[in-house]
Every structure is written in C-alpha cells, then in structure tokens.
Amino acid sequence: MLLKERLAAEIPEWRERQRKLAKEYGDVVVDQVHMRQILGGLRGVKALVTDISYVDPYEGIRFRGHTIPEVLEKLPKPGKDDMPYVGGLYWLLLVGDFPTEEEALSVEEEWKKRMEVPAHVFEVLKSFPKDAHPMTLFAAAVLALQPESLFAKKYKEGLKKTDFWDPMLEDVLSLTAKLPSIAAYIYRLKYKDGKFIEPDPNLDWGANFAHMMGVENPEYKNLSRLYFILHSDHESGNVSAHTTYLVSSALSDIYYSFSAAMDGLAGPLHGLANQNCLYWLKGVMEKFGGVPTHEQMRQYAWDTLNSGQVIPGYGHAVLRRTDPRYKAQFEFALKHMPDFPLFQTAKVAYEVIPEVLKEHGKAKNPWPNVDALSGTLQQYYGVTESDFYTVMFGVGRSLGVTANTVWARALGHPIERPKSVTTAMLEEEIKDK
Ligand code: HAX
C-alpha cells in the first residue's frame, strides 16, 4: 500500500526527533500552569503535541503547516470539480506532503476496498427507538464495528511496540472508509424512507456521501468534500480530538477511541454550535418576515446581547480574525446560492455583527467562526434536519483524529496520566499571598 510505504519511510526520523526531546531535554520548561487554568478547563495549557494541525490566531487552522486556501488550491480535484478529493487531504494529514493525483487516488481506492458495512451494524441502528439522537446512532455504529479491529487482534496475539502503527493504520482506513455510508444510512433511517442507498463505486469518498444521502443536486458532492475537509482537524485540545487521543493512549483500538470522541462531539458546547447559529438566523428572518435590513439585524443582535446571550457563530477561543473555514464556505455560497434568503441573512449578519460585538466590548474576537454558515449551506441543498449536522461534523473530524492516533502509535506515545490536586492543596499554594 502506497500510504503505508510512505509512512514507514517517514516514521524513523520523527521517532528520533521526539526521542531526543524527551531523553536529552526532558527538564526544559515549556509552559507554566496557572490557578485559573487548573480551575478553568486547562484552557491554553501547552501539554499536547501533534503535527497534524495547528490553529494560528490570525490565519486559522493550518493542516500540516498549510492554510485552508492553500489546501483547497493544491489538493488534486476530480475532473473540473471545485473541491478536492478528501482522500488527498487524508494523505496530507497522515504523510505531511501534498499528494500527487495518484497518491490521492490510492487513498480513495483503499477506502473503496474497505467500505462495506457489516450487516449487524445496520441491525444495531434499526433497533434504536425512533427518537434516538442521530449522534447516539453514530457513536453506537462505530462501537458496533469494534470486533473488526485488527489492532486489538494483533495486540492480543503479541505485537512489538514499534509495529503498533501498522494495524492501527489498517484500522483507521477501515473505519473511515465506512463512515460516509453509516452517516448517510442514519440520515435515511431517521428522516427518509429507511432504505440504504448503495455506494457508487465510481465516486470518491466525499461524493459518495452526497450520493448515499439521496441529494440530487450535483453541487452537493462538492459541498460534502468541502465540509469534511474544513471539519477534519483543529489541533488536539478540543473535546473530540483529545478524547480520541486519550482513550487510544490506553491502547484501546480506534473503534473504542473514536466512538468515545463522538460522545463528546454530541455535547452542546462542541458539535451542536452550528445548530444554534442556524436557529438564530432563522429567528431573525422570522421576526422581520424575510431578509432583514442592516438596521434590523443590528437591533436583533443587540436584543440577543442585552438578554445575556451570546451571538452564535461569532467569537473564538483562539482565533482573532474571520475563520478561514467561514471564508471558504462564504465563497462557496456566493458562487452557488447568492440569492438564497438564509445566505443573504447570514451576509447581512457578517456586515453588522462584528461592529456590534466591538461596541459591546466583551468578545476578544468579534469575527465569525466555522459554525456561522455551515447549516445555511446544508439547508440550501435540502438537508434541513439540523440534528444531523453533528454527524457530518463527526465524519469530517474522523480524518484528523485518526491520523493523529496512527502517529501516536508510531512515536510510541505513552498512556496519558496528568496529576490531580485537591482544593486544599490549591489553597495551600496561596497561603502566603
Ligand atoms: N456573543 C456575545 N458575547 C461573546 C461572544 C459572542 N459571540 N463571544 C464571546 N463573548 C463573550 C464571552 O461570553 C465572554 O463573556 P464573559 O466575560 O461575560 O464570560 C467574553 O466575551 C470573553 O470571551 P472570549 O474570551 O472572547 O471567548 P471565549 O474563548 O471565552 O469563548 C466562544 C469562545 C466561541 C465559546 C465564544 O466566542 C462564544 O460563545 N461564541 C458563540 C458560540 C459559538 O459560536 N460557538 C462555536 C465556536 C466554534 C467552535 O469552536 N466550534 O467547535
């Protein structure tokens, strides 16, 4: 397998770099932890290492050092389509270099070989109550695949530590291959006729998702590729990425690790934010009977703030500019749906809200984030069931977090075990202050 050969060639150098840092410079202080961080969700503590992605406060996410515009421009694209093969992005995340078309297609081929979902997974999904949340189904389906784990099997048989990454790579390819089918089936089961649309062997991973969703408009294939690429990774500290890494550090296989991560993504402070943005934009349209004027938007935004709520889709913990993931979606919408009223409303919001938030004076970043527009785009193509959006986020997020676990195995990262203190110990620290 092309991908495996490239990884095998890359791994020794990276092992040596991290070994040297740990063994020869183990006492170097990188960061200090403050009381407010210990009591405040470990915000900003530099305690994780990943080379897959990095969030720059001004340029936004960089995948393997490359910005979103660069990634969208340089990854190989199918024919005349706008958006690249997701397989190309997976190559970039795993290997660190932009793939040739052949390399991107080799990942797509691996996915095709492994995409068949075992029948029992569909049975598990059908057995849930009708009102189960789609994220419950998604996490359960991933867990139901766990008996497939090659890593778990090989580990039980006895496997050298330096070889851990090999069955892990096999597992992550097998898991990610199946996620578009599983997600699309959950959509059909919950909101449509419950029939599974078979994948089309001529389509790539992202386009096949669009096909299996049953969305007719061919542009939705490009939107799906874009959506998965934009949501693929955001460093290692967010809940879904960190959970995958943490669970996998116990040498749990990727099925256990990723299903746990999806439980975290299901939380309202993580993957559900895009729904709130959509509700907020729809609320504006409902109040003013259509696309609002700038003045009406301003009034609505102030009403939200004055009632003590945040304006969803604006602000960010790290970013200090418009999120490039927002910009990529904005450009897509400008091209494909300029007259769609919900997009026009989002556009008015973009022209008004940053100024309002600046006047309000609290948010460190008044600019829009990835969630401000993603629901609007889905609505345009008829995927209106907003509970489902987090599942699509999860499909995209699988790419970055699984790439990270392959490297954690390759570099022999140990089990994670931070130390706790008691409240009394913290009080002891301030005794003389
Ligand atoms: N509207 C109103 N007030 C806001 C705000 C917004 N959009 N963004 C931040 N603030 C407020 C905060 O609530 C905070 O107020 P208090 O001091 O009263 O607590 C103050 O400004 C400082 O916050 P901050 O340091 O700028 O932002 P945080 O790092 O604390 O929070 C959030 C970042 C994204 C959670 C925040 O900006 C927010 O709540 N935004 C709206 C919800 C949203 O868009 N969430 C999706 C984020 C994208 C993402 O990461 N998805 O996975």
PDB file of N, CA, C and O in Angstrom, residues 68-124:
ATOM      1  N   ILE A  68      -5.963  26.954   4.881  1.00  0.00           N
ATOM      2  CA  ILE A  68      -7.145  26.416   4.177  1.00  0.00           C
ATOM      3  C   ILE A  68      -7.117  26.789   2.679  1.00  0.00           C
ATOM      4  O   ILE A  68      -7.292  25.907   1.835  1.00  0.00           O
ATOM      5  N   PRO A  69      -6.895  28.076   2.322  1.00  0.00           N
ATOM      6  CA  PRO A  69      -6.878  28.390   0.886  1.00  0.00           C
ATOM      7  C   PRO A  69      -5.826  27.569   0.127  1.00  0.00           C
ATOM      8  O   PRO A  69      -6.078  27.081  -0.975  1.00  0.00           O
ATOM      9  N   GLU A  70      -4.646  27.388   0.750  1.00  0.00           N
ATOM     10  CA  GLU A  70      -3.601  26.591   0.089  1.00  0.00           C
ATOM     11  C   GLU A  70      -4.047  25.140  -0.107  1.00  0.00           C
ATOM     12  O   GLU A  70      -3.838  24.558  -1.168  1.00  0.00           O
ATOM     13  N   VAL A  71      -4.637  24.590   0.952  1.00  0.00           N
ATOM     14  CA  VAL A  71      -5.067  23.182   0.901  1.00  0.00           C
ATOM     15  C   VAL A  71      -6.113  22.996  -0.202  1.00  0.00           C
ATOM     16  O   VAL A  71      -6.034  22.065  -1.004  1.00  0.00           O
ATOM     17  N   LEU A  72      -7.083  23.920  -0.253  1.00  0.00           N
ATOM     18  CA  LEU A  72      -8.146  23.784  -1.256  1.00  0.00           C
ATOM     19  C   LEU A  72      -7.594  23.970  -2.666  1.00  0.00           C
ATOM     20  O   LEU A  72      -8.086  23.382  -3.620  1.00  0.00           O
ATOM     21  N   GLU A  73      -6.557  24.772  -2.780  1.00  0.00           N
ATOM     22  CA  GLU A  73      -5.995  25.004  -4.112  1.00  0.00           C
ATOM     23  C   GLU A  73      -5.087  23.852  -4.562  1.00  0.00           C
ATOM     24  O   GLU A  73      -5.139  23.409  -5.704  1.00  0.00           O
ATOM     25  N   LYS A  74      -4.280  23.341  -3.631  1.00  0.00           N
ATOM     26  CA  LYS A  74      -3.214  22.411  -4.043  1.00  0.00           C
ATOM     27  C   LYS A  74      -3.601  20.939  -4.053  1.00  0.00           C
ATOM     28  O   LYS A  74      -2.897  20.132  -4.660  1.00  0.00           O
ATOM     29  N   LEU A  75      -4.655  20.556  -3.339  1.00  0.00           N
ATOM     30  CA  LEU A  75      -5.018  19.128  -3.352  1.00  0.00           C
ATOM     31  C   LEU A  75      -5.627  18.769  -4.707  1.00  0.00           C
ATOM     32  O   LEU A  75      -6.370  19.566  -5.282  1.00  0.00           O
ATOM     33  N   PRO A  76      -5.345  17.564  -5.209  1.00  0.00           N
ATOM     34  CA  PRO A  76      -5.902  17.160  -6.502  1.00  0.00           C
ATOM     35  C   PRO A  76      -7.435  17.100  -6.480  1.00  0.00           C
ATOM     36  O   PRO A  76      -8.033  16.708  -5.465  1.00  0.00           O
ATOM     37  N   LYS A  77      -8.036  17.493  -7.600  1.00  0.00           N
ATOM     38  CA  LYS A  77      -9.506  17.555  -7.682  1.00  0.00           C
ATOM     39  C   LYS A  77     -10.012  16.598  -8.763  1.00  0.00           C
ATOM     40  O   LYS A  77      -9.330  16.403  -9.772  1.00  0.00           O
ATOM     41  N   PRO A  78     -11.217  16.060  -8.556  1.00  0.00           N
ATOM     42  CA  PRO A  78     -11.775  15.196  -9.606  1.00  0.00           C
ATOM     43  C   PRO A  78     -12.247  16.031 -10.796  1.00  0.00           C
ATOM     44  O   PRO A  78     -13.105  16.905 -10.628  1.00  0.00           O
ATOM     45  N   GLY A  79     -11.678  15.799 -11.961  1.00  0.00           N
ATOM     46  CA  GLY A  79     -12.092  16.480 -13.195  1.00  0.00           C
ATOM     47  C   GLY A  79     -12.159  17.976 -13.021  1.00  0.00           C
ATOM     48  O   GLY A  79     -11.212  18.610 -12.537  1.00  0.00           O
ATOM     49  N   LYS A  80     -13.319  18.537 -13.391  1.00  0.00           N
ATOM     50  CA  LYS A  80     -13.455  20.003 -13.323  1.00  0.00           C
ATOM     51  C   LYS A  80     -14.126  20.447 -12.023  1.00  0.00           C
ATOM     52  O   LYS A  80     -14.560  21.591 -11.900  1.00  0.00           O
ATOM     53  N   ASP A  81     -14.260  19.528 -11.056  1.00  0.00           N
ATOM     54  CA  ASP A  81     -14.961  19.882  -9.816  1.00  0.00           C
ATOM     55  C   ASP A  81     -14.213  20.949  -9.016  1.00  0.00           C
ATOM     56  O   ASP A  81     -12.991  21.063  -9.103  1.00  0.00           O
ATOM     57  N   ASP A  82     -15.000  21.717  -8.224  1.00  0.00           N
ATOM     58  CA  ASP A  82     -14.452  22.805  -7.398  1.00  0.00           C
ATOM     59  C   ASP A  82     -13.579  22.293  -6.259  1.00  0.00           C
ATOM     60  O   ASP A  82     -12.624  22.931  -5.857  1.00  0.00           O
ATOM     61  N   MET A  83     -14.016  21.173  -5.661  1.00  0.00           N
ATOM     62  CA  MET A  83     -13.441  20.767  -4.375  1.00  0.00           C
ATOM     63  C   MET A  83     -12.646  19.472  -4.497  1.00  0.00           C
ATOM     64  O   MET A  83     -13.030  18.568  -5.224  1.00  0.00           O
ATOM     65  N   PRO A  84     -11.537  19.408  -3.740  1.00  0.00           N
ATOM     66  CA  PRO A  84     -10.608  18.280  -3.883  1.00  0.00           C
ATOM     67  C   PRO A  84     -11.118  16.948  -3.331  1.00  0.00           C
ATOM     68  O   PRO A  84     -12.066  16.911  -2.547  1.00  0.00           O
ATOM     69  N   TYR A  85     -10.399  15.878  -3.730  1.00  0.00           N
ATOM     70  CA  TYR A  85     -10.632  14.553  -3.144  1.00  0.00           C
ATOM     71  C   TYR A  85     -10.330  14.622  -1.643  1.00  0.00           C
ATOM     72  O   TYR A  85      -9.245  15.106  -1.256  1.00  0.00           O
ATOM     73  N   VAL A  86     -11.223  14.077  -0.838  1.00  0.00           N
ATOM     74  CA  VAL A  86     -10.940  14.024   0.600  1.00  0.00           C
ATOM     75  C   VAL A  86      -9.770  13.049   0.855  1.00  0.00           C
ATOM     76  O   VAL A  86      -8.980  13.229   1.773  1.00  0.00           O
ATOM     77  N   GLY A  87      -9.656  12.038  -0.012  1.00  0.00           N
ATOM     78  CA  GLY A  87      -8.523  11.100   0.108  1.00  0.00           C
ATOM     79  C   GLY A  87      -7.177  11.820   0.020  1.00  0.00           C
ATOM     80  O   GLY A  87      -6.202  11.415   0.653  1.00  0.00           O
ATOM     81  N   GLY A  88      -7.145  12.896  -0.744  1.00  0.00           N
ATOM     82  CA  GLY A  88      -5.913  13.684  -0.856  1.00  0.00           C
ATOM     83  C   GLY A  88      -5.608  14.378   0.461  1.00  0.00           C
ATOM     84  O   GLY A  88      -4.454  14.451   0.899  1.00  0.00           O
ATOM     85  N   LEU A  89      -6.665  14.887   1.104  1.00  0.00           N
ATOM     86  CA  LEU A  89      -6.452  15.532   2.404  1.00  0.00           C
ATOM     87  C   LEU A  89      -5.945  14.506   3.416  1.00  0.00           C
ATOM     88  O   LEU A  89      -5.046  14.795   4.213  1.00  0.00           O
ATOM     89  N   TYR A  90      -6.510  13.300   3.382  1.00  0.00           N
ATOM     90  CA  TYR A  90      -6.100  12.272   4.362  1.00  0.00           C
ATOM     91  C   TYR A  90      -4.618  11.935   4.161  1.00  0.00           C
ATOM     92  O   TYR A  90      -3.887  11.746   5.123  1.00  0.00           O
ATOM     93  N   TRP A  91      -4.197  11.874   2.919  1.00  0.00           N
ATOM     94  CA  TRP A  91      -2.776  11.664   2.627  1.00  0.00           C
ATOM     95  C   TRP A  91      -1.948  12.784   3.247  1.00  0.00           C
ATOM     96  O   TRP A  91      -0.950  12.551   3.922  1.00  0.00           O
ATOM     97  N   LEU A  92      -2.384  14.034   3.002  1.00  0.00           N
ATOM     98  CA  LEU A  92      -1.657  15.187   3.550  1.00  0.00           C
ATOM     99  C   LEU A  92      -1.578  15.094   5.075  1.00  0.00           C
ATOM    100  O   LEU A  92      -0.515  15.298   5.670  1.00  0.00           O
ATOM    101  N   LEU A  93      -2.707  14.788   5.731  1.00  0.00           N
ATOM    102  CA  LEU A  93      -2.713  14.733   7.189  1.00  0.00           C
ATOM    103  C   LEU A  93      -1.802  13.616   7.695  1.00  0.00           C
ATOM    104  O   LEU A  93      -1.064  13.788   8.659  1.00  0.00           O
ATOM    105  N   LEU A  94      -1.846  12.480   7.032  1.00  0.00           N
ATOM    106  CA  LEU A  94      -1.070  11.328   7.507  1.00  0.00           C
ATOM    107  C   LEU A  94       0.416  11.447   7.175  1.00  0.00           C
ATOM    108  O   LEU A  94       1.274  11.200   8.013  1.00  0.00           O
ATOM    109  N   VAL A  95       0.704  11.845   5.944  1.00  0.00           N
ATOM    110  CA  VAL A  95       2.087  11.807   5.476  1.00  0.00           C
ATOM    111  C   VAL A  95       2.805  13.144   5.686  1.00  0.00           C
ATOM    112  O   VAL A  95       3.994  13.185   5.976  1.00  0.00           O
ATOM    113  N   GLY A  96       2.078  14.237   5.528  1.00  0.00           N
ATOM    114  CA  GLY A  96       2.684  15.556   5.727  1.00  0.00           C
ATOM    115  C   GLY A  96       2.987  16.303   4.443  1.00  0.00           C
ATOM    116  O   GLY A  96       3.338  17.465   4.485  1.00  0.00           O
ATOM    117  N   ASP A  97       2.858  15.653   3.288  1.00  0.00           N
ATOM    118  CA  ASP A  97       3.106  16.323   1.994  1.00  0.00           C
ATOM    119  C   ASP A  97       1.839  16.311   1.162  1.00  0.00           C
ATOM    120  O   ASP A  97       1.029  15.379   1.267  1.00  0.00           O
ATOM    121  N   PHE A  98       1.747  17.307   0.262  1.00  0.00           N
ATOM    122  CA  PHE A  98       0.634  17.264  -0.685  1.00  0.00           C
ATOM    123  C   PHE A  98       0.796  16.031  -1.581  1.00  0.00           C
ATOM    124  O   PHE A  98       1.899  15.772  -2.076  1.00  0.00           O
ATOM    125  N   PRO A  99      -0.289  15.281  -1.805  1.00  0.00           N
ATOM    126  CA  PRO A  99      -0.181  14.091  -2.656  1.00  0.00           C
ATOM    127  C   PRO A  99      -0.233  14.449  -4.130  1.00  0.00           C
ATOM    128  O   PRO A  99      -0.785  15.476  -4.519  1.00  0.00           O
ATOM    129  N   THR A 100       0.331  13.566  -4.944  1.00  0.00           N
ATOM    130  CA  THR A 100       0.071  13.633  -6.378  1.00  0.00           C
ATOM    131  C   THR A 100      -1.349  13.093  -6.572  1.00  0.00           C
ATOM    132  O   THR A 100      -1.942  12.530  -5.642  1.00  0.00           O
ATOM    133  N   GLU A 101      -1.859  13.214  -7.781  1.00  0.00           N
ATOM    134  CA  GLU A 101      -3.194  12.671  -8.034  1.00  0.00           C
ATOM    135  C   GLU A 101      -3.209  11.159  -7.780  1.00  0.00           C
ATOM    136  O   GLU A 101      -4.142  10.621  -7.178  1.00  0.00           O
ATOM    137  N   GLU A 102      -2.137  10.488  -8.188  1.00  0.00           N
ATOM    138  CA  GLU A 102      -2.058   9.032  -7.998  1.00  0.00           C
ATOM    139  C   GLU A 102      -2.116   8.676  -6.502  1.00  0.00           C
ATOM    140  O   GLU A 102      -2.793   7.729  -6.093  1.00  0.00           O
ATOM    141  N   GLU A 103      -1.409   9.462  -5.699  1.00  0.00           N
ATOM    142  CA  GLU A 103      -1.385   9.185  -4.257  1.00  0.00           C
ATOM    143  C   GLU A 103      -2.759   9.445  -3.628  1.00  0.00           C
ATOM    144  O   GLU A 103      -3.227   8.669  -2.794  1.00  0.00           O
ATOM    145  N   ALA A 104      -3.386  10.555  -4.045  1.00  0.00           N
ATOM    146  CA  ALA A 104      -4.741  10.842  -3.512  1.00  0.00           C
ATOM    147  C   ALA A 104      -5.695   9.722  -3.903  1.00  0.00           C
ATOM    148  O   ALA A 104      -6.496   9.239  -3.078  1.00  0.00           O
ATOM    149  N   LEU A 105      -5.585   9.277  -5.144  1.00  0.00           N
ATOM    150  CA  LEU A 105      -6.491   8.212  -5.608  1.00  0.00           C
ATOM    151  C   LEU A 105      -6.188   6.885  -4.927  1.00  0.00           C
ATOM    152  O   LEU A 105      -7.082   6.055  -4.749  1.00  0.00           O
ATOM    153  N   SER A 106      -4.939   6.692  -4.503  1.00  0.00           N
ATOM    154  CA  SER A 106      -4.616   5.430  -3.819  1.00  0.00           C
ATOM    155  C   SER A 106      -5.355   5.361  -2.472  1.00  0.00           C
ATOM    156  O   SER A 106      -5.772   4.292  -2.049  1.00  0.00           O
ATOM    157  N   VAL A 107      -5.524   6.515  -1.820  1.00  0.00           N
ATOM    158  CA  VAL A 107      -6.303   6.518  -0.568  1.00  0.00           C
ATOM    159  C   VAL A 107      -7.777   6.243  -0.883  1.00  0.00           C
ATOM    160  O   VAL A 107      -8.436   5.435  -0.207  1.00  0.00           O
ATOM    161  N   GLU A 108      -8.271   6.897  -1.927  1.00  0.00           N
ATOM    162  CA  GLU A 108      -9.678   6.670  -2.318  1.00  0.00           C
ATOM    163  C   GLU A 108      -9.902   5.176  -2.622  1.00  0.00           C
ATOM    164  O   GLU A 108     -10.934   4.615  -2.267  1.00  0.00           O
ATOM    165  N   GLU A 109      -8.908   4.539  -3.265  1.00  0.00           N
ATOM    166  CA  GLU A 109      -9.032   3.109  -3.599  1.00  0.00           C
ATOM    167  C   GLU A 109      -9.045   2.252  -2.336  1.00  0.00           C
ATOM    168  O   GLU A 109      -9.825   1.299  -2.227  1.00  0.00           O
ATOM    169  N   GLU A 110      -8.160   2.584  -1.386  1.00  0.00           N
ATOM    170  CA  GLU A 110      -8.157   1.842  -0.106  1.00  0.00           C
ATOM    171  C   GLU A 110      -9.526   1.924   0.544  1.00  0.00           C
ATOM    172  O   GLU A 110     -10.049   0.951   1.062  1.00  0.00           O
ATOM    173  N   TRP A 111     -10.099   3.133   0.528  1.00  0.00           N
ATOM    174  CA  TRP A 111     -11.426   3.315   1.129  1.00  0.00           C
ATOM    175  C   TRP A 111     -12.471   2.455   0.417  1.00  0.00           C
ATOM    176  O   TRP A 111     -13.320   1.848   1.048  1.00  0.00           O
ATOM    177  N   LYS A 112     -12.385   2.421  -0.904  1.00  0.00           N
ATOM    178  CA  LYS A 112     -13.393   1.643  -1.661  1.00  0.00           C
ATOM    179  C   LYS A 112     -13.323   0.163  -1.292  1.00  0.00           C
ATOM    180  O   LYS A 112     -14.336  -0.504  -1.146  1.00  0.00           O
ATOM    181  N   LYS A 113     -12.090  -0.346  -1.126  1.00  0.00           N
ATOM    182  CA  LYS A 113     -11.921  -1.770  -0.791  1.00  0.00           C
ATOM    183  C   LYS A 113     -12.531  -2.108   0.561  1.00  0.00           C
ATOM    184  O   LYS A 113     -12.871  -3.244   0.832  1.00  0.00           O
ATOM    185  N   ARG A 114     -12.580  -1.093   1.451  1.00  0.00           N
ATOM    186  CA  ARG A 114     -12.940  -1.372   2.840  1.00  0.00           C
ATOM    187  C   ARG A 114     -14.300  -0.800   3.227  1.00  0.00           C
ATOM    188  O   ARG A 114     -14.639  -0.746   4.400  1.00  0.00           O
ATOM    189  N   MET A 115     -15.064  -0.314   2.261  1.00  0.00           N
ATOM    190  CA  MET A 115     -16.259   0.477   2.630  1.00  0.00           C
ATOM    191  C   MET A 115     -17.487  -0.343   3.033  1.00  0.00           C
ATOM    192  O   MET A 115     -18.428   0.198   3.599  1.00  0.00           O
ATOM    193  N   GLU A 116     -17.484  -1.647   2.780  1.00  0.00           N
ATOM    194  CA  GLU A 116     -18.701  -2.405   3.070  1.00  0.00           C
ATOM    195  C   GLU A 116     -18.969  -2.474   4.584  1.00  0.00           C
ATOM    196  O   GLU A 116     -18.121  -2.909   5.362  1.00  0.00           O
ATOM    197  N   VAL A 117     -20.153  -2.076   4.957  1.00  0.00           N
ATOM    198  CA  VAL A 117     -20.516  -2.042   6.377  1.00  0.00           C
ATOM    199  C   VAL A 117     -21.133  -3.393   6.745  1.00  0.00           C
ATOM    200  O   VAL A 117     -22.065  -3.855   6.077  1.00  0.00           O
ATOM    201  N   PRO A 118     -20.627  -4.073   7.800  1.00  0.00           N
ATOM    202  CA  PRO A 118     -21.199  -5.371   8.171  1.00  0.00           C
ATOM    203  C   PRO A 118     -22.700  -5.251   8.491  1.00  0.00           C
ATOM    204  O   PRO A 118     -23.135  -4.245   9.072  1.00  0.00           O
ATOM    205  N   ALA A 119     -23.455  -6.284   8.133  1.00  0.00           N
ATOM    206  CA  ALA A 119     -24.922  -6.232   8.257  1.00  0.00           C
ATOM    207  C   ALA A 119     -25.378  -5.950   9.687  1.00  0.00           C
ATOM    208  O   ALA A 119     -26.375  -5.261   9.910  1.00  0.00           O
ATOM    209  N   HIS A 120     -24.619  -6.472  10.677  1.00  0.00           N
ATOM    210  CA  HIS A 120     -25.096  -6.304  12.065  1.00  0.00           C
ATOM    211  C   HIS A 120     -25.134  -4.832  12.484  1.00  0.00           C
ATOM    212  O   HIS A 120     -25.902  -4.457  13.354  1.00  0.00           O
ATOM    213  N   VAL A 121     -24.306  -3.999  11.832  1.00  0.00           N
ATOM    214  CA  VAL A 121     -24.297  -2.575  12.201  1.00  0.00           C
ATOM    215  C   VAL A 121     -25.645  -1.936  11.839  1.00  0.00           C
ATOM    216  O   VAL A 121     -26.220  -1.164  12.617  1.00  0.00           O
ATOM    217  N   PHE A 122     -26.181  -2.316  10.675  1.00  0.00           N
ATOM    218  CA  PHE A 122     -27.497  -1.794  10.271  1.00  0.00           C
ATOM    219  C   PHE A 122     -28.573  -2.276  11.248  1.00  0.00           C
ATOM    220  O   PHE A 122     -29.492  -1.545  11.596  1.00  0.00           O
ATOM    221  N   GLU A 123     -28.424  -3.534  11.687  1.00  0.00           N
ATOM    222  CA  GLU A 123     -29.404  -4.074  12.640  1.00  0.00           C
ATOM    223  C   GLU A 123     -29.346  -3.309  13.963  1.00  0.00           C
ATOM    224  O   GLU A 123     -30.379  -2.993  14.551  1.00  0.00           O
ATOM    225  N   VAL A 124     -28.129  -3.014  14.423  1.00  0.00           N
ATOM    226  CA  VAL A 124     -27.977  -2.235  15.659  1.00  0.00           C
ATOM    227  C   VAL A 124     -28.701  -0.901  15.502  1.00  0.00           C
ATOM    228  O   VAL A 124     -29.472  -0.473  16.372  1.00  0.00           O
TER     229      VAL A 124
END
